[in-house]
């Protein structure tokens, strides 16, 4: 189409409907199914749920975690190292299936977690709030009928590189129940004195983006023109967002940014599945 044709089209179009990017953040407590569906549908950028854990519960959990051994993501894939408690599916995927040692590490982490938290399990409390909002089953994701680990604790110092998480694209056909949308949940149990913001772009991965890949992430230049959110977390707050959108954490230098984190998959069977 030549420029003159464009000019004619513009001149003769009397009404041009503006399109809202629908990428805001909504704060609500308690969480509701309608808001979860809007996030999954892409008509909301993030959900903030205040006071999912009390300040006392956060302090109690971080104190217990001080006595718990942390590891890192596979440093061949993610560098600089990121400290975490619990296995990530991402580290064990090989040739279309999970490596067998995943299951040993998952059961070991569950036992360590149970010893650390005792009968007062914050992970179960958080999943209970999610289930109450959804009004349907919320279960661990499974592979070959075996339950995946959920409830990872991560200590992120931030990285300006963007990345995305999408299990059906990264590990196709592995899960027993295929999620049609993937959300990320973080409950903030310790916060740094500087930085630590969650930044989310209304932009998903495209194959041509790999020209701007930097290690495990991508340069922000490919999303600089897109609508975005910058969320400064509050202690005890839960934040949900669509992890298929590019996102990154603002680097911090003072204090610890600890989150109790898991993915949430929305399935066609009205089931939410969770995993790490």
GROMACS .gro file of C-alpha atoms in nm:
model
  276
    1UNK     CA    1   0.000   0.000   0.000
    2UNK     CA    2   0.149   0.333  -0.102
    3UNK     CA    3   0.145   0.648   0.116
    4UNK     CA    4  -0.130   0.809  -0.091
    5UNK     CA    5  -0.362   0.515  -0.023
    6UNK     CA    6  -0.287   0.550   0.347
    7UNK     CA    7  -0.376   0.918   0.337
    8UNK     CA    8  -0.711   0.838   0.174
    9UNK     CA    9  -0.791   0.576   0.433
   10UNK     CA   10  -0.710   0.813   0.718
   11UNK     CA   11  -0.904   1.101   0.566
   12UNK     CA   12  -1.217   0.895   0.508
   13UNK     CA   13  -1.222   0.719   0.845
   14UNK     CA   14  -1.442   0.933   1.066
   15UNK     CA   15  -1.428   0.725   1.385
   16UNK     CA   16  -1.114   0.554   1.515
   17UNK     CA   17  -1.168   0.346   1.826
   18UNK     CA   18  -0.879   0.371   2.072
   19UNK     CA   19  -0.758   0.042   2.220
   20UNK     CA   20  -0.676   0.029   2.589
   21UNK     CA   21  -0.365  -0.185   2.658
   22UNK     CA   22  -0.537  -0.312   2.977
   23UNK     CA   23  -0.209  -0.358   3.160
   24UNK     CA   24  -0.270  -0.210   3.502
   25UNK     CA   25  -0.213  -0.357   3.847
   26UNK     CA   26  -0.512  -0.430   4.070
   27UNK     CA   27  -0.492  -0.450   4.447
   28UNK     CA   28  -0.753  -0.661   4.622
   29UNK     CA   29  -0.801  -0.864   4.936
   30UNK     CA   30  -0.930  -1.123   4.931
   31UNK     CA   31  -0.828  -1.237   4.586
   32UNK     CA   32  -1.117  -1.318   4.348
   33UNK     CA   33  -1.167  -1.559   4.060
   34UNK     CA   34  -1.269  -1.278   3.823
   35UNK     CA   35  -0.939  -1.097   3.875
   36UNK     CA   36  -0.742  -1.419   3.825
   37UNK     CA   37  -0.926  -1.479   3.498
   38UNK     CA   38  -0.852  -1.125   3.379
   39UNK     CA   39  -0.484  -1.178   3.449
   40UNK     CA   40  -0.483  -1.512   3.268
   41UNK     CA   41  -0.668  -1.356   2.973
   42UNK     CA   42  -0.412  -1.078   2.939
   43UNK     CA   43  -0.642  -0.790   3.032
   44UNK     CA   44  -0.458  -0.713   3.356
   45UNK     CA   45  -0.087  -0.669   3.421
   46UNK     CA   46  -0.059  -0.784   3.782
   47UNK     CA   47  -0.255  -0.857   4.099
   48UNK     CA   48  -0.139  -0.736   4.440
   49UNK     CA   49  -0.278  -0.908   4.751
   50UNK     CA   50  -0.177  -0.729   5.073
   51UNK     CA   51  -0.097  -0.905   5.401
   52UNK     CA   52  -0.106  -1.262   5.276
   53UNK     CA   53   0.147  -1.330   5.550
   54UNK     CA   54   0.186  -1.117   5.862
   55UNK     CA   55   0.514  -0.944   5.946
   56UNK     CA   56   0.552  -1.188   6.236
   57UNK     CA   57   0.502  -1.487   6.006
   58UNK     CA   58   0.760  -1.347   5.762
   59UNK     CA   59   1.015  -1.296   6.040
   60UNK     CA   60   0.949  -1.644   6.178
   61UNK     CA   61   0.994  -1.804   5.835
   62UNK     CA   62   1.313  -1.616   5.750
   63UNK     CA   63   1.456  -1.713   6.088
   64UNK     CA   64   1.385  -2.079   6.021
   65UNK     CA   65   1.531  -2.054   5.671
   66UNK     CA   66   1.857  -1.925   5.817
   67UNK     CA   67   1.907  -2.282   5.939
   68UNK     CA   68   1.820  -2.435   5.600
   69UNK     CA   69   2.067  -2.514   5.324
   70UNK     CA   70   2.025  -2.315   5.002
   71UNK     CA   71   2.156  -2.415   4.659
   72UNK     CA   72   2.164  -2.231   4.325
   73UNK     CA   73   2.009  -2.275   3.984
   74UNK     CA   74   2.223  -2.472   3.740
   75UNK     CA   75   2.510  -2.229   3.696
   76UNK     CA   76   2.574  -2.353   3.342
   77UNK     CA   77   2.238  -2.200   3.251
   78UNK     CA   78   2.199  -1.908   3.490
   79UNK     CA   79   2.493  -1.683   3.574
   80UNK     CA   80   2.558  -1.502   3.805
   81UNK     CA   81   2.432  -1.762   4.055
   82UNK     CA   82   2.088  -1.722   4.217
   83UNK     CA   83   2.040  -1.870   4.564
   84UNK     CA   84   1.727  -2.078   4.622
   85UNK     CA   85   1.572  -2.346   4.837
   86UNK     CA   86   1.409  -2.633   4.650
   87UNK     CA   87   1.452  -2.783   4.302
   88UNK     CA   88   1.342  -2.600   3.986
   89UNK     CA   89   1.200  -2.804   3.697
   90UNK     CA   90   1.407  -2.580   3.469
   91UNK     CA   91   1.729  -2.738   3.597
   92UNK     CA   92   1.627  -3.100   3.533
   93UNK     CA   93   1.474  -3.098   3.185
   94UNK     CA   94   1.672  -3.309   2.938
   95UNK     CA   95   1.576  -3.474   2.608
   96UNK     CA   96   1.201  -3.436   2.656
   97UNK     CA   97   1.178  -3.556   3.015
   98UNK     CA   98   1.284  -3.477   3.370
   99UNK     CA   99   1.613  -3.626   3.483
  100UNK     CA  100   1.550  -3.901   3.744
  101UNK     CA  101   1.737  -3.717   4.020
  102UNK     CA  102   1.466  -3.449   4.020
  103UNK     CA  103   1.236  -3.675   4.219
  104UNK     CA  104   1.499  -3.752   4.481
  105UNK     CA  105   1.579  -3.383   4.521
  106UNK     CA  106   1.210  -3.288   4.534
  107UNK     CA  107   1.129  -3.534   4.812
  108UNK     CA  108   1.440  -3.426   5.005
  109UNK     CA  109   1.337  -3.059   4.980
  110UNK     CA  110   0.985  -3.142   5.100
  111UNK     CA  111   1.127  -3.315   5.406
  112UNK     CA  112   1.360  -3.023   5.480
  113UNK     CA  113   1.071  -2.779   5.442
  114UNK     CA  114   0.850  -2.981   5.677
  115UNK     CA  115   1.123  -2.983   5.941
  116UNK     CA  116   1.176  -2.607   5.902
  117UNK     CA  117   0.812  -2.495   5.925
  118UNK     CA  118   0.655  -2.767   6.139
  119UNK     CA  119   0.276  -2.757   6.157
  120UNK     CA  120   0.264  -2.388   6.063
  121UNK     CA  121   0.317  -2.422   5.687
  122UNK     CA  122   0.290  -2.083   5.510
  123UNK     CA  123   0.289  -2.251   5.170
  124UNK     CA  124  -0.034  -2.433   5.251
  125UNK     CA  125  -0.185  -2.111   5.386
  126UNK     CA  126  -0.104  -1.930   5.059
  127UNK     CA  127  -0.242  -2.211   4.842
  128UNK     CA  128  -0.553  -2.212   5.060
  129UNK     CA  129  -0.613  -1.845   4.981
  130UNK     CA  130  -0.561  -1.915   4.611
  131UNK     CA  131  -0.805  -2.208   4.621
  132UNK     CA  132  -1.068  -2.000   4.801
  133UNK     CA  133  -1.049  -1.740   4.525
  134UNK     CA  134  -1.053  -1.989   4.238
  135UNK     CA  135  -1.343  -2.197   4.366
  136UNK     CA  136  -1.200  -2.511   4.208
  137UNK     CA  137  -0.920  -2.759   4.267
  138UNK     CA  138  -0.565  -2.632   4.322
  139UNK     CA  139  -0.311  -2.915   4.312
  140UNK     CA  140   0.057  -2.977   4.250
  141UNK     CA  141   0.142  -3.020   3.883
  142UNK     CA  142   0.228  -3.379   3.797
  143UNK     CA  143   0.458  -3.557   3.553
  144UNK     CA  144   0.381  -3.924   3.499
  145UNK     CA  145   0.145  -3.907   3.796
  146UNK     CA  146   0.415  -3.784   4.035
  147UNK     CA  147   0.374  -3.448   4.210
  148UNK     CA  148   0.623  -3.172   4.139
  149UNK     CA  149   0.781  -2.962   4.411
  150UNK     CA  150   0.626  -2.620   4.478
  151UNK     CA  151   0.707  -2.344   4.722
  152UNK     CA  152   1.060  -2.247   4.628
  153UNK     CA  153   1.230  -1.976   4.833
  154UNK     CA  154   1.449  -1.750   4.619
  155UNK     CA  155   1.701  -1.485   4.714
  156UNK     CA  156   1.717  -1.255   4.413
  157UNK     CA  157   1.962  -0.968   4.399
  158UNK     CA  158   1.818  -0.849   4.068
  159UNK     CA  159   1.942  -0.847   3.711
  160UNK     CA  160   1.867  -0.593   3.435
  161UNK     CA  161   1.824  -0.872   3.180
  162UNK     CA  162   1.464  -0.961   3.101
  163UNK     CA  163   1.342  -1.318   3.080
  164UNK     CA  164   1.013  -1.504   3.049
  165UNK     CA  165   0.881  -1.836   3.185
  166UNK     CA  166   0.649  -2.054   2.975
  167UNK     CA  167   0.661  -2.424   3.049
  168UNK     CA  168   0.459  -2.532   2.742
  169UNK     CA  169   0.713  -2.360   2.516
  170UNK     CA  170   1.029  -2.445   2.709
  171UNK     CA  171   0.934  -2.804   2.803
  172UNK     CA  172   0.651  -2.907   2.565
  173UNK     CA  173   0.448  -3.215   2.650
  174UNK     CA  174   0.608  -3.284   2.988
  175UNK     CA  175   0.322  -3.202   3.228
  176UNK     CA  176   0.023  -3.433   3.268
  177UNK     CA  177  -0.212  -3.131   3.258
  178UNK     CA  178  -0.116  -2.868   3.002
  179UNK     CA  179  -0.160  -2.512   3.131
  180UNK     CA  180  -0.326  -2.270   2.890
  181UNK     CA  181  -0.194  -1.974   3.090
  182UNK     CA  182   0.102  -1.949   3.326
  183UNK     CA  183   0.117  -1.707   3.618
  184UNK     CA  184   0.392  -1.641   3.868
  185UNK     CA  185   0.323  -1.596   4.238
  186UNK     CA  186   0.563  -1.433   4.484
  187UNK     CA  187   0.504  -1.365   4.852
  188UNK     CA  188   0.767  -1.129   4.990
  189UNK     CA  189   0.907  -1.246   5.323
  190UNK     CA  190   1.214  -1.020   5.335
  191UNK     CA  191   1.289  -0.700   5.144
  192UNK     CA  192   1.609  -0.512   5.057
  193UNK     CA  193   1.669  -0.151   5.150
  194UNK     CA  194   1.714  -0.055   4.785
  195UNK     CA  195   1.596  -0.191   4.452
  196UNK     CA  196   1.409  -0.521   4.432
  197UNK     CA  197   1.120  -0.390   4.220
  198UNK     CA  198   0.940  -0.628   3.984
  199UNK     CA  199   0.926  -0.490   3.629
  200UNK     CA  200   0.684  -0.651   3.382
  201UNK     CA  201   0.641  -0.566   3.012
  202UNK     CA  202   0.334  -0.626   2.797
  203UNK     CA  203   0.550  -0.819   2.554
  204UNK     CA  204   0.600  -1.190   2.495
  205UNK     CA  205   0.890  -1.370   2.336
  206UNK     CA  206   0.922  -1.377   1.958
  207UNK     CA  207   1.175  -1.590   1.767
  208UNK     CA  208   1.344  -1.277   1.630
  209UNK     CA  209   1.415  -1.164   1.988
  210UNK     CA  210   1.704  -1.407   2.012
  211UNK     CA  211   1.922  -1.162   1.822
  212UNK     CA  212   1.919  -0.967   2.151
  213UNK     CA  213   1.974  -1.259   2.385
  214UNK     CA  214   2.226  -1.211   2.667
  215UNK     CA  215   2.297  -1.543   2.839
  216UNK     CA  216   1.976  -1.668   3.002
  217UNK     CA  217   1.799  -1.336   2.942
  218UNK     CA  218   1.725  -1.073   2.680
  219UNK     CA  219   1.812  -0.705   2.641
  220UNK     CA  220   1.547  -0.456   2.754
  221UNK     CA  221   1.579  -0.279   2.419
  222UNK     CA  222   1.330  -0.515   2.257
  223UNK     CA  223   1.052  -0.408   2.497
  224UNK     CA  224   1.137  -0.045   2.560
  225UNK     CA  225   0.833   0.081   2.364
  226UNK     CA  226   0.586  -0.157   2.530
  227UNK     CA  227   0.349  -0.078   2.820
  228UNK     CA  228   0.508  -0.185   3.147
  229UNK     CA  229   0.460  -0.200   3.524
  230UNK     CA  230   0.711  -0.138   3.801
  231UNK     CA  231   0.593  -0.287   4.130
  232UNK     CA  232   0.762  -0.210   4.461
  233UNK     CA  233   0.671  -0.503   4.689
  234UNK     CA  234   0.557  -0.473   5.049
  235UNK     CA  235   0.645  -0.723   5.322
  236UNK     CA  236   0.392  -1.006   5.338
  237UNK     CA  237   0.232  -0.905   5.009
  238UNK     CA  238   0.155  -1.152   4.732
  239UNK     CA  239   0.197  -1.052   4.368
  240UNK     CA  240   0.067  -1.248   4.069
  241UNK     CA  241   0.164  -1.173   3.709
  242UNK     CA  242   0.178  -1.350   3.373
  243UNK     CA  243   0.528  -1.496   3.345
  244UNK     CA  244   0.494  -1.530   2.968
  245UNK     CA  245   0.551  -1.155   2.963
  246UNK     CA  246   0.910  -1.038   2.980
  247UNK     CA  247   1.010  -0.935   3.332
  248UNK     CA  248   1.314  -0.851   3.543
  249UNK     CA  249   1.408  -0.751   3.898
  250UNK     CA  250   1.573  -0.417   3.970
  251UNK     CA  251   1.916  -0.490   4.125
  252UNK     CA  252   1.959  -0.435   4.499
  253UNK     CA  253   2.272  -0.402   4.711
  254UNK     CA  254   2.161  -0.378   5.076
  255UNK     CA  255   1.943  -0.635   5.254
  256UNK     CA  256   1.784  -0.962   5.143
  257UNK     CA  257   1.502  -1.002   4.893
  258UNK     CA  258   1.343  -1.335   4.983
  259UNK     CA  259   1.026  -1.464   4.820
  260UNK     CA  260   0.817  -1.775   4.864
  261UNK     CA  261   0.746  -1.843   4.498
  262UNK     CA  262   0.569  -2.082   4.265
  263UNK     CA  263   0.411  -2.094   3.921
  264UNK     CA  264   0.035  -2.122   3.875
  265UNK     CA  265  -0.101  -2.289   3.564
  266UNK     CA  266  -0.462  -2.243   3.452
  267UNK     CA  267  -0.589  -2.559   3.282
  268UNK     CA  268  -0.887  -2.634   3.060
  269UNK     CA  269  -1.028  -2.860   3.335
  270UNK     CA  270  -1.095  -2.563   3.569
  271UNK     CA  271  -0.795  -2.676   3.772
  272UNK     CA  272  -0.504  -2.464   3.892
  273UNK     CA  273  -0.173  -2.646   3.907
  274UNK     CA  274   0.130  -2.519   4.099
  275UNK     CA  275   0.500  -2.601   4.069
  276UNK     CA  276   0.847  -2.451   4.101
   0.00000   0.00000   0.00000
